[in-house]
Amino acid sequence: MDDFDLTPDPRILVALTHTPLAPLDALCELIDNALDALEDASSRGAPVQFPLIDVRLPSQAETKRGEGSVVVRDNGPGLTAESAELALRAGYSGNKPRGSLGLFGMGFNIASGKLGQVTRFVTTQETDDEAVQAVVDLPELQSARTYRVQAESLPKPPGLTHGTVVEVRGWWPEGNPNHGYISKLSGYGLPTIRRELGQRYSTVLREQGVRLLVGGDQVEPVEHCVWDRTRFVERRGRGGQIPAVMEFNEVLATQTRCGDCDTLIPDGDTRCPQCDSASFQTVDERVRGWFGIQRFDHPTNFGVDLIRNGRAIRIAEKEAFFTYVDEFRHEIKDYPIDSPYGRIVGEVHLDHVPVDFLKQDFQRSSDEWRRAIAFLRGESSLQPNQPNADQNNSPIFRLYQGYRRVRTPGRADLYMGYWDTETDKPKRISRDTEKEYYTKFQQKLSGYYDDNEWWKLVEAAGQRPVPELRECPQCNAENVLEAEQCQVCQAVLIGTECIECTVTIPTSAVACPECGASQVPEIVEPWSCQVCDYTNGAESDVCSNCSKARGTLPPASREHLLASSNKDDGLSIQGFSLRLADGSHSSAIDVNTYTSSSAITPSWQGESLPLIVFKEEQIDVFVDLTHPVFRAYRASPEVLIASELAQYLYDLHRGLLR
């Protein structure tokens, strides 16, 4: 009887493209393989002098016309024709299973196939006279019912002396599950793509000197805004002096694995039980990195980046570190639980822990993952009163004890603030100031990139201001700062010229002590009240109609409302953006909400309103939380604010209506 031929139908390649994968992750798959080529050159002792990966993406206009292409080019050593064939084969990977980013083969086929129908692969080595080209046309392969792809030799493309170029084109038509996939990628915009890639590849960009270009501009590594390693807090008991940044580099265990198929080799075996290879390698379960305290807290911008071979697999991971699952599978949320804001961040390198084949997450059921997490966060809840917490010596447990909550701005809790003279207590700075400082950190301005300017606000929160004194120029006696005359010799300290005799007199004097002239200027013209629009006589300081003082601002003016309101960070939204009907996102807008201490009346004797909105480059909302609509009718201020924001965005984007 003949052997069964189990070669899959070529339609399997198209079916692979339906695997769920975010557009940016697909692009990262192509970049990973380029990075592996550069790393392979270094491991062979022939590193590329100026390693470069150049990414070119189509514009949204091109994708709508069915034009353009995704191009990822590297200046690595290039591949031979045989290696190129293996690299394009579905399910094959020539990469080292534990030292590579990319997975040429399955991951490459899925990523390139989701982006477009046709993938052109060109590679050449420096010693080659020609380049090797292969074109994978998925619809054509499916129609011909064959996996065979014609490889050809061609002259080296201009500028490509060595390296590989991957070009994807031919966007999927309507009716295909991947239709619109490329439009979503191009719709992110180049600045967003560069920022996201800078976060995913920050380690590679910082430590390996690789230049990654997107649209011709360099991707910069994203850095965490943490306190300097010399900063610390003091805690009683087990805490002691707890630094703001804790570094670690530990080998938790050592494995013996097959060098060919990566199978774990049992102790004492001399050949691989899977493939019978005698080529073994020792794998250290090394966990290295750091945990630290961000200089500001945030409702979402915190957590730990989990990195494998230089690529962030999980960004701002929270669940693995801040949620504990006990033996009965009960979840205990450890952080943040004292407020909705968190500030613990970090970078952890887990090069030995296996990931899923699309690199969306680590294999959390693996022994390697469990051992790493046990070392990093311990095997108990982080809360000190929970069972077994007294035996938890993990780095994140210790950091948690020092920075779990912020009780008082200042050095005690490593938190920025200022001394509030009204309450005579420290008070936190505004979120606007934090945002300003963080922007300057991103711009790498001196004092803001390092934490010197930030630290000044930490110290300022714990320093009660010393009242200033003013020295008399006549007798040198010291007086309180606001004194207009010296209490010893009566010399004028804060003065102005008399309107008649020009002698210097105290600023608050209503009459000149020298000539007796009144210092109150006469008003000879009638004035119009800004509250009720009533015209008053020149001699009146109070409106005869509404009894408001002259100069009182209109009740519905922004200036008037600001004077009687306080900003509410809880009801404010910074950088709000909404997905629109055409798939794009609206421009980011700030919504600043202020709670009024008095009723909001748009006109004199008019009925009060629950809120009033000013819509310019940003939206300013003034809310009267004592208004009957909130108390009697139990309306939510969040709902009313959201309605105003929705109406604003609706008016702004009416052009999308059909």
XYZ file of C-alpha atoms in Angstrom:
658
model
C 0.000 0.000 0.000
C 1.274 3.482 -0.870
C 2.111 6.025 1.837
C -0.433 8.726 2.576
C 0.545 12.191 1.274
C -0.282 14.615 4.097
C 0.948 17.764 2.341
C -1.758 20.342 3.212
C -3.837 22.074 0.581
C -2.448 25.543 -0.355
C -5.658 27.003 1.006
C -4.159 26.490 4.439
C -1.903 29.506 3.796
C -4.961 31.707 3.227
C -6.678 30.194 6.258
C -3.663 31.133 8.375
C -4.198 34.779 7.505
C -7.517 34.667 9.403
C -5.662 34.141 12.683
C -6.495 37.010 15.072
C -3.544 39.409 15.088
C -3.528 43.190 15.596
C -2.120 45.214 12.646
C 0.752 46.609 14.710
C 1.648 43.091 15.883
C 1.789 41.957 12.260
C 4.225 44.768 11.473
C 6.286 43.775 14.530
C 6.591 40.215 13.197
C 8.374 41.556 10.098
C 10.574 43.839 12.218
C 11.435 40.939 14.564
C 12.857 38.902 11.711
C 14.958 41.870 10.581
C 16.297 42.283 14.131
C 17.139 38.575 14.260
C 19.173 38.929 11.075
C 21.215 41.704 12.669
C 21.637 39.740 15.904
C 22.699 36.652 13.956
C 25.489 38.659 12.324
C 26.733 39.749 15.768
C 26.602 36.224 17.199
C 28.739 35.014 14.278
C 31.407 37.591 15.038
C 30.645 39.823 12.032
C 28.320 42.526 13.394
C 26.850 45.090 11.044
C 28.619 48.381 11.758
C 25.541 50.607 11.562
C 22.521 48.288 11.889
C 19.409 49.721 10.253
C 15.796 48.686 9.737
C 13.775 50.914 7.430
C 9.962 50.609 7.494
C 7.794 52.228 4.837
C 4.002 52.231 5.077
C 1.286 53.244 2.618
C -0.812 56.329 3.247
C -4.538 56.054 3.910
C -5.229 57.558 0.494
C -3.112 54.845 -1.158
C -4.827 52.027 0.719
C -8.253 53.329 -0.308
C -7.124 53.252 -3.950
C -5.700 49.757 -3.522
C -2.176 51.084 -4.005
C 1.058 51.287 -2.010
C 2.960 48.631 -0.105
C 4.435 47.773 3.289
C 8.210 47.534 3.033
C 10.565 46.349 5.790
C 14.235 46.443 4.824
C 17.309 45.580 6.870
C 21.046 45.797 6.207
C 21.768 42.452 7.852
C 23.980 39.755 6.315
C 21.240 38.454 3.995
C 20.288 34.831 3.246
C 21.367 32.167 0.825
C 18.778 30.791 -1.609
C 18.409 27.655 0.538
C 17.905 29.668 3.735
C 15.404 31.945 1.972
C 13.348 28.906 0.933
C 13.227 27.622 4.516
C 12.403 31.092 5.861
C 9.267 31.282 3.713
C 8.063 27.755 4.442
C 4.935 27.691 6.642
C 5.661 26.182 10.035
C 9.441 26.203 9.633
C 11.729 28.267 11.826
C 15.471 28.327 11.441
C 15.842 30.628 14.440
C 17.255 29.530 17.751
C 14.144 28.745 19.851
C 15.341 30.729 22.858
C 17.487 33.490 21.415
C 15.399 34.983 18.637
C 12.606 37.494 18.286
C 11.029 36.418 15.025
C 9.634 33.146 13.786
C 10.233 33.029 10.045
C 7.647 30.545 8.829
C 4.310 30.415 10.665
C 4.456 33.843 12.285
C 5.884 35.379 9.130
C 3.215 33.760 6.920
C 0.386 34.950 9.165
C 1.719 38.496 9.504
C 2.530 39.069 5.844
C -0.657 37.336 4.687
C -2.881 39.444 6.924
C -1.304 42.644 5.593
C -1.733 41.777 1.919
C -2.196 39.081 -0.719
C 1.271 39.264 -2.255
C 4.632 39.133 -0.445
C 7.864 39.850 -2.300
C 11.023 38.590 -0.582
C 14.430 39.821 -1.790
C 17.712 38.934 -0.062
C 21.408 39.062 -0.880
C 24.748 38.616 0.828
C 27.702 40.948 0.461
C 29.742 38.342 -1.430
C 26.898 37.530 -3.852
C 26.844 38.932 -7.362
C 23.039 38.779 -7.506
C 20.020 38.838 -5.243
C 17.444 36.079 -4.696
C 13.781 36.972 -5.159
C 10.639 34.991 -4.363
C 7.056 36.208 -4.671
C 4.354 34.541 -2.568
C 1.007 35.270 -4.273
C -1.618 33.670 -2.035
C -4.597 33.802 -4.475
C -2.367 32.396 -7.231
C -1.115 29.543 -5.023
C -4.661 28.712 -4.010
C -5.840 28.717 -7.618
C -2.936 26.541 -8.797
C -3.310 24.264 -5.727
C 0.440 24.163 -5.195
C 2.946 25.370 -2.657
C 5.669 25.798 -5.215
C 6.996 29.365 -5.577
C 9.380 30.316 -8.341
C 12.673 31.697 -7.018
C 14.766 33.780 -9.349
C 18.083 35.560 -9.447
C 18.141 39.237 -10.314
C 20.624 42.107 -10.167
C 21.036 43.571 -6.702
C 18.548 46.421 -6.197
C 20.191 49.864 -5.952
C 21.661 50.402 -2.496
C 21.138 46.794 -1.341
C 24.638 45.333 -1.071
C 23.552 42.992 1.718
C 20.359 42.436 3.667
C 16.724 41.545 3.113
C 13.681 43.401 1.806
C 10.141 42.210 2.537
C 7.432 43.968 0.524
C 3.721 43.262 1.024
C 1.077 44.590 -1.376
C -2.297 43.716 -2.893
C -4.803 44.645 -0.194
C -7.587 42.192 0.529
C -10.938 42.954 -1.189
C -14.368 43.325 0.378
C -15.777 40.044 1.613
C -12.425 38.808 2.903
C -12.010 38.828 6.728
C -8.821 40.879 6.289
C -10.459 43.609 4.219
C -9.589 46.994 5.771
C -6.723 45.493 7.806
C -4.059 47.620 6.107
C -6.268 50.727 6.345
C -6.422 50.273 10.098
C -2.625 50.115 10.289
C -2.115 53.235 8.163
C -4.903 54.972 10.078
C -2.877 54.897 13.291
C -0.599 57.597 11.839
C 3.191 57.513 11.738
C 3.731 59.369 15.074
C 1.564 56.832 16.914
C 3.275 53.888 15.213
C 6.723 55.279 16.053
C 5.698 55.782 19.692
C 4.272 52.264 20.010
C 7.318 50.683 18.385
C 9.563 52.768 20.635
C 7.812 51.189 23.604
C 7.977 47.619 22.287
C 11.618 47.781 21.191
C 13.018 50.210 23.773
C 15.598 47.691 25.041
C 16.901 46.874 21.552
C 17.066 50.537 20.567
C 18.841 51.552 23.788
C 21.267 48.662 24.235
C 22.041 47.347 20.742
C 22.396 50.567 18.787
C 19.868 49.559 16.129
C 18.339 52.414 14.148
C 14.677 51.788 13.391
C 13.120 54.198 10.889
C 9.416 54.536 10.162
C 8.497 56.824 7.310
C 12.074 58.120 7.242
C 12.078 59.290 10.881
C 13.883 57.482 13.682
C 11.986 55.605 16.363
C 13.100 56.722 19.823
C 12.997 54.326 22.787
C 10.258 55.086 25.287
C 11.653 55.567 28.781
C 9.962 55.267 32.139
C 9.782 58.490 34.147
C 10.988 57.097 37.479
C 12.717 58.655 40.443
C 16.502 58.534 40.617
C 18.025 55.421 42.145
C 19.329 57.515 45.066
C 15.802 58.443 46.238
C 14.155 56.426 49.002
C 11.515 56.409 51.750
C 11.800 55.274 55.350
C 9.391 52.694 56.795
C 9.192 51.018 60.183
C 9.388 47.286 60.801
C 10.484 45.162 57.847
C 10.627 48.179 55.575
C 13.555 50.257 56.675
C 15.052 52.360 53.898
C 13.295 51.416 50.638
C 14.848 52.771 47.419
C 12.698 54.177 44.627
C 14.263 51.747 42.127
C 15.069 48.108 42.908
C 17.264 46.147 40.474
C 17.598 42.373 40.285
C 19.546 39.815 38.240
C 19.069 36.233 39.421
C 19.425 32.762 37.928
C 16.487 30.791 39.349
C 17.329 27.402 37.833
C 19.348 25.758 35.077
C 17.938 23.505 32.345
C 19.494 21.134 29.823
C 17.739 21.309 26.446
C 18.220 19.766 23.036
C 20.113 22.116 20.762
C 18.083 20.944 17.755
C 14.452 20.677 18.923
C 14.577 22.439 22.337
C 13.176 19.423 24.212
C 13.922 19.387 27.963
C 16.535 16.694 28.649
C 15.969 14.608 31.796
C 18.903 14.267 34.194
C 21.283 11.511 33.131
C 20.103 11.226 29.518
C 22.798 11.425 26.841
C 20.494 11.709 23.831
C 17.353 13.687 23.159
C 14.226 11.552 23.754
C 12.427 13.482 21.025
C 14.862 13.656 18.074
C 17.779 11.470 19.296
C 20.209 14.389 18.974
C 23.273 14.469 21.220
C 23.631 18.237 20.863
C 22.657 19.766 24.217
C 22.701 23.299 25.559
C 22.465 24.750 29.058
C 19.719 27.315 29.574
C 19.839 29.619 32.604
C 16.473 30.743 33.948
C 17.781 34.266 34.457
C 15.363 36.986 35.605
C 16.755 40.491 35.388
C 15.418 44.023 35.368
C 14.059 46.546 37.814
C 10.952 47.783 39.605
C 10.586 51.479 40.354
C 8.335 54.329 41.349
C 7.027 56.638 38.651
C 7.336 60.336 39.469
C 3.580 60.722 39.064
C 0.635 58.418 39.629
C -1.960 57.645 36.988
C -5.162 55.594 36.637
C -3.758 53.495 33.750
C -0.173 54.544 33.003
C 1.625 52.160 35.370
C 2.578 48.493 35.430
C 5.524 46.314 34.408
C 6.853 45.713 30.890
C 7.654 42.031 30.326
C 10.437 41.636 27.767
C 11.785 38.649 25.834
C 15.015 38.968 23.854
C 14.642 42.755 23.706
C 10.986 42.889 22.612
C 8.227 43.875 25.051
C 5.700 41.037 24.930
C 3.444 42.615 27.577
C 3.351 46.366 28.177
C 2.278 47.753 31.554
C 1.348 44.285 32.859
C -0.766 44.614 36.004
C -2.607 41.372 36.645
C 0.469 39.166 37.121
C 1.895 41.481 39.781
C -1.030 43.242 41.445
C -3.702 40.512 41.612
C -3.147 37.446 43.800
C -5.065 34.197 43.238
C -5.150 31.955 46.310
C -5.387 28.159 46.445
C -9.193 28.361 46.176
C -8.912 30.520 43.010
C -10.169 33.567 44.863
C -8.760 36.786 43.437
C -7.358 39.442 45.761
C -6.617 42.790 44.196
C -3.515 44.165 45.873
C -2.814 47.402 44.000
C -3.966 50.074 43.675
C -6.606 49.660 46.385
C -6.200 52.891 48.383
C -6.947 55.125 45.374
C -7.616 54.589 41.663
C -4.070 55.705 40.825
C -0.900 53.620 40.587
C 2.793 54.465 40.159
C 4.717 51.164 40.347
C 6.434 50.466 37.007
C 9.299 48.317 35.789
C 11.043 46.285 33.108
C 11.535 42.536 33.533
C 13.516 40.418 31.063
C 12.268 36.825 30.778
C 14.308 35.539 27.834
C 13.920 31.918 28.927
C 10.131 31.892 29.360
C 8.250 30.522 26.316
C 5.647 32.659 24.534
C 2.687 31.774 22.325
C 3.474 31.540 18.610
C 2.088 35.041 17.903
C 4.009 36.569 20.834
C 0.887 38.036 22.410
C 1.695 36.656 25.862
C 3.995 34.365 27.799
C 2.909 30.787 28.399
C 1.600 31.331 31.908
C 1.065 27.634 32.534
C 4.785 26.894 32.047
C 7.059 26.075 34.968
C 9.436 28.834 33.833
C 6.693 31.465 34.175
C 5.575 30.235 37.589
C 9.111 30.238 38.975
C 9.772 33.745 37.620
C 6.570 35.216 39.086
C 7.192 33.505 42.428
C 10.587 35.242 42.571
C 9.310 38.630 41.402
C 6.136 39.048 43.504
C 6.255 36.147 45.964
C 3.645 33.506 46.707
C 1.298 35.570 48.845
C -0.810 38.665 48.634
C 1.201 41.882 48.794
C -0.959 43.134 51.667
C 0.997 42.595 54.906
C -2.024 41.324 56.873
C -2.766 38.477 54.425
C -1.680 34.835 55.034
C 2.036 34.089 54.424
C 2.814 37.744 53.677
C 5.279 37.741 56.577
C 7.434 35.307 54.540
C 7.301 37.258 51.295
C 10.741 38.647 50.458
C 10.161 39.411 46.778
C 11.357 42.729 45.300
C 7.877 43.946 44.413
C 6.552 43.054 47.877
C 9.181 45.289 49.459
C 8.517 48.117 47.011
C 4.794 47.800 47.707
C 5.344 48.239 51.451
C 7.110 51.536 50.849
C 4.951 53.040 48.100
C 1.540 51.402 48.373
C -0.276 54.653 49.081
C 0.343 58.375 49.327
C -0.647 59.748 52.687
C 1.193 63.063 52.638
C 2.939 64.908 49.790
C 6.636 65.377 50.491
C 9.658 63.231 51.215
C 7.754 60.820 53.478
C 5.870 59.321 50.519
C 8.060 60.634 47.672
C 5.282 62.762 46.208
C 5.279 66.255 44.753
C 3.312 69.055 46.367
C 3.428 72.481 47.983
C 2.662 74.003 51.360
C -0.905 75.313 51.444
C -0.888 78.443 53.615
C -4.678 78.403 54.028
C -4.812 74.939 55.611
C -1.209 75.080 56.867
C -0.674 71.571 55.448
C 1.084 69.984 52.474
C -1.073 69.650 49.366
C -0.466 67.747 46.132
C 0.310 69.639 42.956
C -2.268 69.812 40.184
C -2.467 67.228 37.423
C -1.748 70.045 34.962
C 1.670 70.602 36.586
C 2.421 66.873 36.414
C 1.500 66.875 32.736
C 3.764 69.881 32.083
C 6.713 68.234 33.861
C 6.195 64.930 32.026
C 6.172 66.720 28.668
C 9.513 68.302 29.556
C 10.813 64.873 30.615
C 9.914 63.506 27.176
C 11.751 66.455 25.631
C 14.764 65.487 27.793
C 15.115 68.981 29.261
C 17.723 69.291 32.002
C 16.190 69.127 35.472
C 13.078 67.414 34.101
C 14.687 64.450 32.347
C 16.700 63.918 35.510
C 14.541 64.485 38.576
C 16.097 67.666 40.033
C 13.143 69.943 39.273
C 10.662 67.248 40.325
C 12.537 66.792 43.603
C 12.236 70.492 44.395
C 8.453 70.036 44.526
C 8.853 67.016 46.821
C 10.879 69.106 49.255
C 8.594 72.122 48.890
C 5.638 70.064 50.136
C 7.303 69.607 53.507
C 8.547 73.157 54.045
C 6.280 75.630 55.814
C 7.047 79.045 54.256
C 8.898 81.538 56.481
C 7.177 84.966 56.390
C 9.302 87.470 54.516
C 10.314 90.768 56.135
C 10.905 94.145 54.523
C 13.832 96.315 55.650
C 13.227 100.044 56.061
C 15.675 102.028 53.881
C 15.674 104.851 56.440
C 16.258 103.159 59.806
C 16.992 99.551 58.718
C 14.191 98.211 60.918
C 12.471 95.024 59.688
C 8.748 95.116 59.008
C 6.174 92.600 57.817
C 6.117 92.320 54.043
C 2.713 93.956 53.612
C 3.462 97.012 55.824
C 3.114 100.273 53.844
C 4.924 102.318 56.499
C 7.809 101.495 58.781
C 6.512 100.777 62.270
C 9.609 102.450 63.768
C 10.214 105.669 61.788
C 6.982 105.877 59.710
C 8.927 105.993 56.426
C 6.846 104.972 53.414
C 7.713 101.408 52.361
C 4.972 100.774 49.784
C 3.876 104.034 48.276
C 2.618 106.049 45.360
C 2.741 109.690 44.323
C 0.039 112.104 45.488
C -2.111 113.072 42.498
C -1.727 116.738 43.464
C 1.669 117.429 45.076
C 3.580 114.297 43.877
C 4.833 113.534 47.417
C 5.244 109.790 48.043
C 2.432 108.576 50.299
C 1.231 105.117 51.437
C -0.566 103.273 48.666
C -3.782 102.843 50.642
C -3.981 106.520 51.725
C -7.316 108.094 50.739
C -5.960 111.588 51.328
C -2.478 113.075 51.102
C -1.038 113.741 54.586
C 0.942 116.679 53.116
C -1.587 118.611 51.011
C -4.826 116.946 52.064
C -5.866 116.189 48.465
C -8.207 113.245 48.006
C -6.604 110.279 46.314
C -9.916 108.840 45.097
C -10.318 109.790 41.424
C -13.645 111.225 40.396
C -15.794 109.354 37.901
C -17.598 111.777 35.677
C -19.252 109.395 33.198
C -22.219 107.077 33.766
C -21.483 103.377 33.705
C -23.321 100.313 32.454
C -23.781 97.361 34.794
C -22.364 94.157 33.292
C -24.826 92.073 35.305
C -28.202 93.564 34.365
C -27.156 96.065 31.632
C -28.666 98.956 33.596
C -27.071 102.426 33.100
C -26.070 104.068 36.406
C -25.016 107.569 37.313
C -21.329 108.411 37.590
C -21.543 108.864 41.349
C -22.956 105.388 41.999
C -20.615 102.585 43.053
C -23.476 100.095 43.243
C -25.999 99.324 40.496
C -29.358 100.909 41.283
C -31.148 98.050 39.566
C -29.456 94.834 40.762
C -27.356 96.144 43.673
C -24.166 94.692 42.255
C -20.902 96.607 42.738
C -19.463 98.466 39.805
C -17.108 96.217 37.823
C -18.865 92.977 38.763
C -18.351 90.533 35.924
C -21.287 89.084 33.941
C -22.613 86.058 35.837
C -22.210 83.775 32.793
C -18.695 84.913 31.924
C -15.865 82.429 32.140
C -13.843 84.824 34.324
C -16.672 85.190 36.837
C -17.204 81.442 37.026
C -13.488 80.737 37.428
C -13.319 83.103 40.401
C -15.990 81.118 42.233
C -15.071 77.591 41.150
C -12.506 74.891 41.843
C -11.162 72.443 39.295
C -12.369 68.867 39.776
C -9.793 66.384 38.428
C -12.270 63.547 38.925
C -14.749 65.040 36.459
C -12.092 66.208 34.010
C -10.817 64.269 30.983
C -7.433 64.839 29.366
C -6.728 63.850 25.775
C -10.166 62.338 25.072
C -10.505 60.817 21.592
C -13.431 58.936 20.066
C -13.560 56.451 17.215
C -15.606 58.020 14.398
C -17.934 56.536 11.804
C -15.205 56.355 9.150
C -12.899 54.343 11.433
C -10.603 57.234 12.253
C -10.264 58.885 15.665
C -11.228 62.409 16.583
C -8.536 64.855 17.622
C -7.613 64.613 21.304
C -9.416 67.214 23.422
C -9.134 68.232 27.063
C -12.287 68.562 29.151
C -11.690 70.708 32.265
C -14.501 70.580 34.819
C -14.934 73.135 37.625
C -17.412 72.901 40.487
C -19.062 76.243 41.276
C -19.530 77.383 44.846
C -22.612 79.410 43.902
C -25.590 79.128 41.593
C -24.934 79.479 37.854
C -27.293 82.108 36.418
C -26.707 83.137 32.795
C -28.581 86.421 33.256
C -29.783 88.621 36.081
C -32.934 87.252 37.713
C -32.815 84.318 35.287
C -33.237 80.726 36.371
C -30.123 78.884 37.503
C -28.573 76.189 35.342
C -26.972 72.900 36.400
C -23.968 73.602 34.176
C -22.580 75.925 31.546
C -20.019 75.008 28.874
C -17.366 76.974 26.983
C -16.197 75.240 23.782
C -13.006 76.495 22.198
C -9.710 74.605 21.668
C -10.646 72.813 24.882
C -13.943 72.335 26.703
C -14.426 74.101 30.047
C -17.443 72.909 32.028
C -18.741 74.716 35.136
C -21.106 72.613 37.273
C -23.354 73.568 40.172
C -23.640 70.292 42.097
C -26.274 71.827 44.418
C -28.691 72.383 41.538
C -32.054 70.556 41.933
C -31.421 68.508 38.795
C -28.662 66.681 40.701
C -30.302 66.500 44.114
C -34.055 66.231 43.455
C -33.869 64.365 40.169
C -30.638 62.445 40.901
C -29.071 63.310 37.598
C -25.389 62.430 37.218
C -22.948 65.247 36.384
C -20.889 62.710 34.379
C -23.889 62.060 32.109
C -24.507 65.780 31.467
C -20.807 66.407 30.767
C -20.680 63.409 28.415
C -23.740 64.748 26.575
C -22.076 68.123 26.042
C -18.895 66.418 24.814
C -20.913 64.205 22.453
C -22.771 67.227 21.026
C -19.471 69.045 20.515
C -17.930 66.112 18.641
C -21.157 65.673 16.632
C -21.087 69.309 15.530
C -17.362 69.115 14.796
C -17.710 66.101 12.520
C -21.041 66.720 10.761
C -19.246 66.075 7.484
C -19.356 62.338 8.256
C -23.175 62.332 8.019
C -24.573 60.632 4.950
